[in-house]
Amino acid sequence: MNNGHFSRYAPKSSIDIGVFLCKCGGNISDTVDIERLSSSIDAKVVKEFENLCSIKCQKNIRDIILEEELDRAVIAACSPITHEKTFRNHVAPLNPYLLEMANIREQCSWVHSDVDKATDKAISLTNAAIERVKYARPLDTIIRKTKKSAAVIGGGISGITTALSLAKQGIKVHIIEKSPTVGGNMIKIGKVFSPEKLAEECALCLFNPLINEAVQHKNINIITNAELKSSIRKTGNFNLLVERKATYVKEDKCTACGNCTEVCPVDVPNEWNEKLMMRKAIYKPFPQSVPDAYTIDKENCIKCGKCVKVCAMNAINLKMKRELIPLDAGSVVIATGHKGFDLKKRPEYGYCRYEDVITQMELARIMGVNGPTNGKLLRPSDGKIPGRVVMIQCAGSRDDKPEGKRYCSKVCCMVALKHASFIRHYYPDTEIIICYTDMRTPGMYENYFRYVQSKEVKLLRGRPGEIFNKGDNLVVRVEDTLNGELTDIETDIVVLSEAMEPSEGTLKVAETLNVGLTEDLFIKEKHPKIRPVTTDVEGIYVCGTAQGPKDITESVSQANAAASKVSEIINGGLEIEPTIAEINHSRCSMCGNCISACKYKAIYMYDEHMSVDPVSCTGCGICISKCEHNAVEIMGQTDAQIHAMIYGMLKDKKDDEQRILAFVDYIGYVASDNMGINRISYPESVRIIRISSINRLMPKHIMFAFENCADGIFLGEYPDDIMYPAIQEKVHEIRSELIKNSIDPDRLMYYKVYAPYFRGLANKLIEFDKQVSKALDKLEAVLYKASSKDL
Amino acid sequence: MKKIPDKDILLFKSCLVNVEYPGVESSTKFLFDKLGIEYITSEKQSCCTGLGHYADLFDQFSTSALAARNFGIAREEGHKNLATLCATCYAILKKSANILNKKDDVRNRINKIFEDSNIPDLTYNAEDMDSRDNIFHVAEILFNKAGEIEDLVEIDLSGFRVASHHACHYCKVHHNDTIGNVRDPMVIETLARACGVEIVEWYDRKTSTCGNGFRQRYMNKELSFLVTSEKLISLKENKVDILLHMCPNCQLQFDRNQKVIGESLEVEFNIVCLNISQFLALALGADPYRVVGVQTHTVPVEPVLDKIKQINSCFEV
Amino acid sequence: MKTLKIGENTLQLAKIIINNLKASEDLGILKCIQCGMCTSICPAARHTDYDPRKIVKRALDNDESLILDDIIWNCFYCYTCHSVCPVNNSACEINQIIRQKAIDEGKGKSKVAPFSAYGDSFLEFGLGAIPNNFFDDLVKDYGKEWLELKVSLEDIREELGLGHILLPKKEINDINEILKRSGFKKRLEIIRRGGG
């Protein structure tokens, strides 16, 4: 139809192509007439071999390429999935990407039995490869060098664990912690429960050794009072800007003697102790803080200067400014943790109204030895020991109403039991009633549940609706659903088991790093089952409660997993195939359509240019459809190559022959090979073309196929979560284009392919082949009728 | 928060306001005029069927058909934003709008009825009325103008302890559209604060129903009064002088039954029940009899008026 | 002791409720795990044997005796349960739906008959009003002043600058036509007669 020139990169007038045919020990030559195939091909060199994959043949090919001064190579043999990599090396000294393969085994000799038809198909498959290879360009593997450093955002148990694991693998780690001390939520909770012990362990005793190790490790740098301000992503590396608050205290000079705090006149509610007591404007969050230094709270400091006068080390400088610290990191791990649900959103529980309604975290602080009451369980209102404690589960969790969290916060049942056990042990006269809907203590935690029940903790099944006060006491109104009685429980203290939600830092960091969030606003993993701890941005990982509600045991596991992932890219290094998007900067108008279209967040702006991250880019081609300036190409899958392949597949088509082009993605191709491997037949009309994704195709390619006498177009792709909506749109777009051009849409079919369901694929191809015949018969009838009318 | 309009408003009349507390309507009009809110009323508008609907007399289909008629009238009059004086109307109209928009078969049947009844102009097309964007309560319209109200206050009402009773059918039925927290909306408080008055922000049973219970007041009077007593007792314990309402149903329950309930408990309550519109109108200098309509109240409002006069010499009764 | 036989559709009543016109789009009756939050704040549950959680359980258990049970006539329609239910269920709506079934199938008619006058007022004026059969009782509770208010209503309304209450004749006619075709008129008669 046309002379086969498809791009401005027109090949030089004569390209010397060598075609190497493999008999595959009879696997191919038993069905495909290799001699006829050989004589039907137009190329400078055409040679037949028994077994192309043998070492002897490798040498043969090399010799032929050198002697005949060939520019390109085509190998017609088995599936590229089996041996493409091997053959790419075989064609040296030619660039490995100047090779094209034709699959005449799995997709020809193994699925067809008619020798003539099979040979015809093999000829067209080889021709297609020849046409395509004319437009191949030399490409080089991309070697990705990642800096041997990581930034961990958040210095809690997850952050510290990740940092230690990375440091031990020789990677430099910067821990960026928002508050004046590391430790996060774990050091606030006093006691922790364990899956194996029927006793509670001291959180600080478990955590401190890790903190110390982190502080002393030469590969770890801890920056407290710091937040991530901005991040610029550049192929595998992150240029981070960290802002360190002005704390007015020189950390390296401060000996934490405490003289300053004694003279400070400003009282501020102590957040570390859940605002149950006061601190000064110059303070250390708690006695075992790390770093062991004081901090001045800028918002409340009145700059009276009293502390400066008593500081023997001259460590206070009230003129200190905030610091901007640039960091280079190969990877980022988000370990920003969680916060407790704000019980103001459930006013019926009276959290803001009654002093004696508290959260589990507040209870933890009260019972903590370094807390506001030095560890004594005392009522906030009058300081007396309570006679009864009522705990209310699911406060804010499992709640579909506005502002409620619909999920289960996972740890609250165990937390309530832990506190109940503790209280029963130290205050045997204090009664505990837990109002629950379900007690969720999975796995070995069930043993702990039984143990705590035996300590006389009363369980009442019912979800309370309100709390009100009666004199000095509180009353919890609940229905005891197990006996159907509406019950008023009088009590001294109510403890609400508050839901766990993502911390403010988590939301902020997600925005700064452009990382996706789930519907519940936790950091979203690429795939929770097979790609955990990975976010949708290459190089950024997540662990701990920033990813979702979980206990410390799980957090530590996840933190180690994240470290392992970081180590994979930093230590393992990466060789990336160059078949990715490339941007022509002279055509690019910086409109940004490609950035928003890319589902893998592979395109980003850097230094006033659009850049492609080779690790994230899958070469799917969505960006090309959205670029209005033709500024993007996929290397190794250019428009020219696609057109050439289509042309080649349809070349020399006979009048009574039916040819269907089947464009399939990688999974589709594997399924197609599987048909061959299992010797399942389908019509010879089907010619399979591998593409990165249906999204690479545009209506122009399909129309080109029809203009070149294609009878039907089959599109097969795995319905990946991320890509599926775009695929549907694309199919719809193509279908509309057909209708616009008066082509029967029955000649187009889209099928969801799954690798193991190759039988389904075969059946679909058989069905489609018939459908196309019918459509063509209909067309013929219409044309005949029209022409006979003219008579 | 949803967007609240200040024009193209059809002030939706209420059957109970009409005959029990007409002052609520005149106070609202007074306020709307002062705030420059553009509105009309329509003599064609029918009752929403609220009381009959929740007495189980009216079925949902008939109620929705009449709602469609009212929506058609609002459209005809070019004033598509409905502002109700009563919370029951608010909930009923919103529910009907949702049904008409989502249930094609119901909508088609109702349109056929309009056609057969020779009133094809009222035909309702899907999305003609949006529950969230077109149907409001008067208190929300005023809430939107709280800042301006503050500037227009003429009368000092600071001598009173005031509490709110947020109508259940405003906050609980369509909870996604309630302003503030469904469990404790504070719409009335925000408006009261604009008048500079002392508010009892919480009292026991604050979020409980008034006790009217639609059929319960008539068929189960004892039960109904037990629930209302809970509220009255709590209000008394908190020394509340004025209870602010946003629905004539609740106002009726608290105002008219107060004496009888008090007698059975041997307690004197003397809690004046004013609709928030009436209260704001007083604060903005409206005449208590010619605008606010206090003469229709059962619990005498005169003591409140006297006290106001003591503080505000300019206050004319 | 009860046996659940194969083939007995135990969620039938629940499905009928979900498909009823009165049911909210996302009515979570199937997600109810009987947590009891609805009962804990229900005004009727505080003072009677009525228990919204149990009502929902009976509906989920396909217990048809619920329809003829007097207990469902205790709900206040205050929607508090509706506003707190963590799975978006609504005992309030379920009650409304079951009461309609009671009216359609039997003794519900006598429960609603006392309110028939409301329907009459609607058909005559296009306006709802408290049924006049309750009048005497109300006068006793509300006092004579209330009666006087009724008598001088027109004057008071005029003083307040408000117009007439009544709708134009054409509109009332339209309303009647609509209510005839919607089936309401017939329903009113059936209910009134069922009141005995």
mmCIF file of N, CA and C in Angstrom, chain B residues 234-317:
data_model
loop_
_atom_site.group_PDB
_atom_site.id
_atom_site.type_symbol
_atom_site.label_atom_id
_atom_site.label_comp_id
_atom_site.label_asym_id
_atom_site.label_seq_id
_atom_site.Cartn_x
_atom_site.Cartn_y
_atom_site.Cartn_z
ATOM 1 N N SER B 234 -33.997 18.464 83.477
ATOM 2 C CA SER B 234 -32.597 18.806 83.254
ATOM 3 C C SER B 234 -32.431 20.307 83.015
ATOM 4 N N LEU B 235 -33.380 20.882 82.244
ATOM 5 C CA LEU B 235 -33.303 22.321 81.969
ATOM 6 C C LEU B 235 -33.448 23.109 83.260
ATOM 7 N N LYS B 236 -34.332 22.626 84.113
ATOM 8 C CA LYS B 236 -34.528 23.353 85.357
ATOM 9 C C LYS B 236 -33.289 23.281 86.227
ATOM 10 N N GLU B 237 -32.681 22.083 86.253
ATOM 11 C CA GLU B 237 -31.463 21.938 87.047
ATOM 12 C C GLU B 237 -30.383 22.898 86.579
ATOM 13 N N ASN B 238 -30.394 23.182 85.280
ATOM 14 C CA ASN B 238 -29.384 24.093 84.737
ATOM 15 C C ASN B 238 -29.838 25.537 84.749
ATOM 16 N N LYS B 239 -30.978 25.779 85.407
ATOM 17 C CA LYS B 239 -31.503 27.132 85.601
ATOM 18 C C LYS B 239 -31.689 27.874 84.282
ATOM 19 N N VAL B 240 -32.255 27.184 83.316
ATOM 20 C CA VAL B 240 -32.442 27.801 82.008
ATOM 21 C C VAL B 240 -33.717 28.651 82.009
ATOM 22 N N ASP B 241 -33.594 29.882 81.496
ATOM 23 C CA ASP B 241 -34.763 30.762 81.418
ATOM 24 C C ASP B 241 -35.515 30.592 80.106
ATOM 25 N N ILE B 242 -34.723 30.534 79.043
ATOM 26 C CA ILE B 242 -35.348 30.476 77.712
ATOM 27 C C ILE B 242 -34.807 29.269 76.958
ATOM 28 N N LEU B 243 -35.728 28.491 76.395
ATOM 29 C CA LEU B 243 -35.324 27.363 75.568
ATOM 30 C C LEU B 243 -35.543 27.775 74.120
ATOM 31 N N LEU B 244 -34.491 27.679 73.318
ATOM 32 C CA LEU B 244 -34.588 28.091 71.917
ATOM 33 C C LEU B 244 -34.866 26.903 71.015
ATOM 34 N N HIS B 245 -35.838 27.094 70.124
ATOM 35 C CA HIS B 245 -36.272 26.016 69.235
ATOM 36 C C HIS B 245 -36.025 26.340 67.786
ATOM 37 N N MET B 246 -36.158 25.296 66.950
ATOM 38 C CA MET B 246 -36.138 25.542 65.514
ATOM 39 C C MET B 246 -37.276 24.791 64.838
ATOM 40 N N CYS B 247 -38.253 24.349 65.600
ATOM 41 C CA CYS B 247 -39.343 23.587 65.002
ATOM 42 C C CYS B 247 -40.610 23.787 65.824
ATOM 43 N N PRO B 248 -41.753 24.083 65.196
ATOM 44 C CA PRO B 248 -42.978 24.355 65.955
ATOM 45 C C PRO B 248 -43.488 23.131 66.710
ATOM 46 N N ASN B 249 -43.162 21.944 66.200
ATOM 47 C CA ASN B 249 -43.579 20.711 66.851
ATOM 48 C C ASN B 249 -42.984 20.628 68.260
ATOM 49 N N CYS B 250 -41.667 20.846 68.323
ATOM 50 C CA CYS B 250 -40.965 20.801 69.609
ATOM 51 C C CYS B 250 -41.459 21.948 70.494
ATOM 52 N N GLN B 251 -41.597 23.103 69.864
ATOM 53 C CA GLN B 251 -42.003 24.274 70.622
ATOM 54 C C GLN B 251 -43.363 24.017 71.268
ATOM 55 N N LEU B 252 -44.244 23.411 70.483
ATOM 56 C CA LEU B 252 -45.578 23.062 70.979
ATOM 57 C C LEU B 252 -45.471 22.125 72.155
ATOM 58 N N GLN B 253 -44.670 21.105 72.019
ATOM 59 C CA GLN B 253 -44.549 20.088 73.051
ATOM 60 C C GLN B 253 -44.087 20.707 74.362
ATOM 61 N N PHE B 254 -43.060 21.535 74.276
ATOM 62 C CA PHE B 254 -42.497 22.110 75.500
ATOM 63 C C PHE B 254 -43.356 23.221 76.071
ATOM 64 N N ASP B 255 -43.940 24.024 75.158
ATOM 65 C CA ASP B 255 -44.671 25.204 75.609
ATOM 66 C C ASP B 255 -46.049 24.849 76.163
ATOM 67 N N ARG B 256 -46.848 24.142 75.354
ATOM 68 C CA ARG B 256 -48.225 23.911 75.742
ATOM 69 C C ARG B 256 -48.373 22.883 76.853
ATOM 70 N N ASN B 257 -47.429 21.905 76.905
ATOM 71 C CA ASN B 257 -47.598 20.828 77.894
ATOM 72 C C ASN B 257 -46.870 21.095 79.204
ATOM 73 N N GLN B 258 -46.156 22.210 79.255
ATOM 74 C CA GLN B 258 -45.280 22.445 80.403
ATOM 75 C C GLN B 258 -46.073 22.474 81.715
ATOM 76 N N LYS B 259 -47.226 23.150 81.669
ATOM 77 C CA LYS B 259 -47.990 23.289 82.914
ATOM 78 C C LYS B 259 -48.482 21.930 83.386
ATOM 79 N N VAL B 260 -49.046 21.173 82.468
ATOM 80 C CA VAL B 260 -49.617 19.883 82.836
ATOM 81 C C VAL B 260 -48.552 18.929 83.355
ATOM 82 N N ILE B 261 -47.377 18.962 82.708
ATOM 83 C CA ILE B 261 -46.280 18.091 83.153
ATOM 84 C C ILE B 261 -45.806 18.554 84.524
ATOM 85 N N GLY B 262 -45.696 19.885 84.675
ATOM 86 C CA GLY B 262 -45.246 20.429 85.949
ATOM 87 C C GLY B 262 -46.166 20.027 87.085
ATOM 88 N N GLU B 263 -47.474 20.072 86.791
ATOM 89 C CA GLU B 263 -48.432 19.703 87.838
ATOM 90 C C GLU B 263 -48.264 18.254 88.249
ATOM 91 N N SER B 264 -48.045 17.369 87.265
ATOM 92 C CA SER B 264 -47.924 15.952 87.626
ATOM 93 C C SER B 264 -46.654 15.696 88.418
ATOM 94 N N LEU B 265 -45.617 16.527 88.199
ATOM 95 C CA LEU B 265 -44.367 16.334 88.936
ATOM 96 C C LEU B 265 -44.292 17.233 90.160
ATOM 97 N N GLU B 266 -45.300 18.088 90.293
ATOM 98 C CA GLU B 266 -45.323 19.081 91.379
ATOM 99 C C GLU B 266 -44.103 19.992 91.320
ATOM 100 N N VAL B 267 -43.804 20.423 90.120
ATOM 101 C CA VAL B 267 -42.676 21.332 89.908
ATOM 102 C C VAL B 267 -43.161 22.477 89.035
ATOM 103 N N GLU B 268 -42.631 23.691 89.311
ATOM 104 C CA GLU B 268 -42.957 24.798 88.414
ATOM 105 C C GLU B 268 -41.758 25.054 87.517
ATOM 106 N N PHE B 269 -41.963 24.984 86.224
ATOM 107 C CA PHE B 269 -40.828 25.110 85.329
ATOM 108 C C PHE B 269 -40.575 26.533 84.872
ATOM 109 N N ASN B 270 -41.601 27.185 84.312
ATOM 110 C CA ASN B 270 -41.460 28.552 83.825
ATOM 111 C C ASN B 270 -40.322 28.753 82.851
ATOM 112 N N ILE B 271 -40.211 27.848 81.937
ATOM 113 C CA ILE B 271 -39.183 27.991 80.903
ATOM 114 C C ILE B 271 -39.865 28.512 79.655
ATOM 115 N N VAL B 272 -39.476 29.684 79.243
ATOM 116 C CA VAL B 272 -40.089 30.297 78.065
ATOM 117 C C VAL B 272 -39.542 29.639 76.805
ATOM 118 N N CYS B 273 -40.438 29.300 75.886
ATOM 119 C CA CYS B 273 -40.010 28.597 74.677
ATOM 120 C C CYS B 273 -40.128 29.496 73.463
ATOM 121 N N LEU B 274 -39.009 29.914 72.941
ATOM 122 C CA LEU B 274 -39.010 30.779 71.764
ATOM 123 C C LEU B 274 -38.299 30.115 70.608
ATOM 124 N N ASN B 275 -38.830 30.336 69.428
ATOM 125 C CA ASN B 275 -38.134 29.888 68.232
ATOM 126 C C ASN B 275 -36.940 30.817 68.024
ATOM 127 N N ILE B 276 -35.888 30.303 67.457
ATOM 128 C CA ILE B 276 -34.674 31.119 67.281
ATOM 129 C C ILE B 276 -34.952 32.379 66.458
ATOM 130 N N SER B 277 -35.884 32.266 65.508
ATOM 131 C CA SER B 277 -36.250 33.459 64.728
ATOM 132 C C SER B 277 -36.896 34.497 65.627
ATOM 133 N N GLN B 278 -37.779 34.034 66.514
ATOM 134 C CA GLN B 278 -38.432 34.969 67.422
ATOM 135 C C GLN B 278 -37.402 35.648 68.311
ATOM 136 N N PHE B 279 -36.480 34.853 68.813
ATOM 137 C CA PHE B 279 -35.454 35.369 69.717
ATOM 138 C C PHE B 279 -34.591 36.417 69.020
ATOM 139 N N LEU B 280 -34.135 36.084 67.820
ATOM 140 C CA LEU B 280 -33.295 37.026 67.085
ATOM 141 C C LEU B 280 -34.072 38.286 66.729
ATOM 142 N N ALA B 281 -35.348 38.087 66.392
ATOM 143 C CA ALA B 281 -36.157 39.261 66.042
ATOM 144 C C ALA B 281 -36.239 40.204 67.232
ATOM 145 N N LEU B 282 -36.443 39.630 68.437
ATOM 146 C CA LEU B 282 -36.470 40.463 69.644
ATOM 147 C C LEU B 282 -35.160 41.228 69.782
ATOM 148 N N ALA B 283 -34.061 40.502 69.570
ATOM 149 C CA ALA B 283 -32.746 41.131 69.725
ATOM 150 C C ALA B 283 -32.542 42.265 68.742
ATOM 151 N N LEU B 284 -33.182 42.135 67.577
ATOM 152 C CA LEU B 284 -33.028 43.179 66.576
ATOM 153 C C LEU B 284 -34.092 44.255 66.689
ATOM 154 N N GLY B 285 -34.863 44.251 67.801
ATOM 155 C CA GLY B 285 -35.792 45.336 68.076
ATOM 156 C C GLY B 285 -37.201 45.147 67.561
ATOM 157 N N ALA B 286 -37.582 43.916 67.222
ATOM 158 C CA ALA B 286 -38.947 43.722 66.712
ATOM 159 C C ALA B 286 -39.979 43.842 67.827
ATOM 160 N N ASP B 287 -41.179 44.238 67.460
ATOM 161 C CA ASP B 287 -42.246 44.371 68.446
ATOM 162 C C ASP B 287 -42.719 42.990 68.898
ATOM 163 N N PRO B 288 -42.770 42.742 70.211
ATOM 164 C CA PRO B 288 -43.113 41.405 70.702
ATOM 165 C C PRO B 288 -44.507 40.934 70.283
ATOM 166 N N TYR B 289 -45.455 41.846 70.115
ATOM 167 C CA TYR B 289 -46.810 41.405 69.798
ATOM 168 C C TYR B 289 -47.109 41.511 68.320
ATOM 169 N N ARG B 290 -46.550 42.522 67.712
ATOM 170 C CA ARG B 290 -46.905 42.745 66.304
ATOM 171 C C ARG B 290 -45.980 42.011 65.327
ATOM 172 N N VAL B 291 -44.860 41.547 65.856
ATOM 173 C CA VAL B 291 -43.962 40.794 64.969
ATOM 174 C C VAL B 291 -43.660 39.408 65.548
ATOM 175 N N VAL B 292 -43.255 39.398 66.838
ATOM 176 C CA VAL B 292 -42.798 38.133 67.411
ATOM 177 C C VAL B 292 -43.962 37.213 67.782
ATOM 178 N N GLY B 293 -45.149 37.798 68.014
ATOM 179 C CA GLY B 293 -46.326 36.973 68.254
ATOM 180 C C GLY B 293 -46.336 36.238 69.578
ATOM 181 N N VAL B 294 -45.831 36.858 70.641
ATOM 182 C CA VAL B 294 -45.766 36.140 71.920
ATOM 183 C C VAL B 294 -47.146 35.878 72.509
ATOM 184 N N GLN B 295 -48.166 36.540 71.972
ATOM 185 C CA GLN B 295 -49.497 36.354 72.540
ATOM 186 C C GLN B 295 -50.031 34.946 72.292
ATOM 187 N N THR B 296 -49.379 34.183 71.398
ATOM 188 C CA THR B 296 -49.881 32.850 71.137
ATOM 189 C C THR B 296 -49.220 31.790 72.021
ATOM 190 N N HIS B 297 -48.316 32.231 72.887
ATOM 191 C CA HIS B 297 -47.609 31.263 73.721
ATOM 192 C C HIS B 297 -48.417 30.879 74.949
ATOM 193 N N THR B 298 -48.200 29.669 75.450
ATOM 194 C CA THR B 298 -48.894 29.238 76.657
ATOM 195 C C THR B 298 -48.088 29.629 77.895
ATOM 196 N N VAL B 299 -46.803 29.273 77.926
ATOM 197 C CA VAL B 299 -45.960 29.720 79.030
ATOM 198 C C VAL B 299 -45.740 31.212 78.808
ATOM 199 N N PRO B 300 -46.201 32.043 79.730
ATOM 200 C CA PRO B 300 -46.185 33.482 79.474
ATOM 201 C C PRO B 300 -44.792 34.015 79.196
ATOM 202 N N VAL B 301 -44.705 34.827 78.156
ATOM 203 C CA VAL B 301 -43.424 35.414 77.780
ATOM 204 C C VAL B 301 -43.234 36.754 78.481
ATOM 205 N N GLU B 302 -44.339 37.261 79.099
ATOM 206 C CA GLU B 302 -44.273 38.596 79.715
ATOM 207 C C GLU B 302 -43.127 38.788 80.698
ATOM 208 N N PRO B 303 -42.853 37.819 81.579
ATOM 209 C CA PRO B 303 -41.730 38.019 82.504
ATOM 210 C C PRO B 303 -40.423 38.326 81.771
ATOM 211 N N VAL B 304 -40.211 37.642 80.651
ATOM 212 C CA VAL B 304 -39.008 37.888 79.859
ATOM 213 C C VAL B 304 -39.045 39.310 79.308
ATOM 214 N N LEU B 305 -40.214 39.708 78.807
ATOM 215 C CA LEU B 305 -40.323 41.042 78.230
ATOM 216 C C LEU B 305 -40.079 42.118 79.296
ATOM 217 N N ASP B 306 -40.616 41.858 80.492
ATOM 218 C CA ASP B 306 -40.407 42.836 81.573
ATOM 219 C C ASP B 306 -38.934 42.986 81.870
ATOM 220 N N LYS B 307 -38.258 41.848 81.963
ATOM 221 C CA LYS B 307 -36.837 41.899 82.290
ATOM 222 C C LYS B 307 -36.060 42.634 81.192
ATOM 223 N N ILE B 308 -36.471 42.384 79.956
ATOM 224 C CA ILE B 308 -35.794 43.083 78.859
ATOM 225 C C ILE B 308 -35.976 44.591 79.023
ATOM 226 N N LYS B 309 -37.213 44.976 79.388
ATOM 227 C CA LYS B 309 -37.485 46.405 79.515
ATOM 228 C C LYS B 309 -36.623 47.017 80.600
ATOM 229 N N GLN B 310 -36.401 46.235 81.678
ATOM 230 C CA GLN B 310 -35.583 46.759 82.773
ATOM 231 C C GLN B 310 -34.188 47.118 82.276
ATOM 232 N N ILE B 311 -33.638 46.261 81.426
ATOM 233 C CA ILE B 311 -32.263 46.490 80.986
ATOM 234 C C ILE B 311 -32.212 47.486 79.831
ATOM 235 N N ASN B 312 -33.260 47.412 78.989
ATOM 236 C CA ASN B 312 -33.232 48.255 77.795
ATOM 237 C C ASN B 312 -34.346 49.299 77.877
ATOM 238 N N SER B 313 -33.992 50.492 78.219
ATOM 239 C CA SER B 313 -35.034 51.513 78.394
ATOM 240 C C SER B 313 -35.750 51.813 77.095
ATOM 241 N N CYS B 314 -35.067 51.599 76.011
ATOM 242 C CA CYS B 314 -35.685 51.931 74.723
ATOM 243 C C CYS B 314 -36.705 50.902 74.303
ATOM 244 N N PHE B 315 -36.734 49.774 75.007
ATOM 245 C CA PHE B 315 -37.588 48.658 74.605
ATOM 246 C C PHE B 315 -39.056 49.001 74.848
ATOM 247 N N GLU B 316 -39.837 49.043 73.797
ATOM 248 C CA GLU B 316 -41.251 49.375 73.924
ATOM 249 C C GLU B 316 -42.090 48.113 73.797
ATOM 250 N N VAL B 317 -43.010 47.963 74.717
ATOM 251 C CA VAL B 317 -43.873 46.786 74.649
ATOM 252 C C VAL B 317 -45.243 47.169 74.128
#
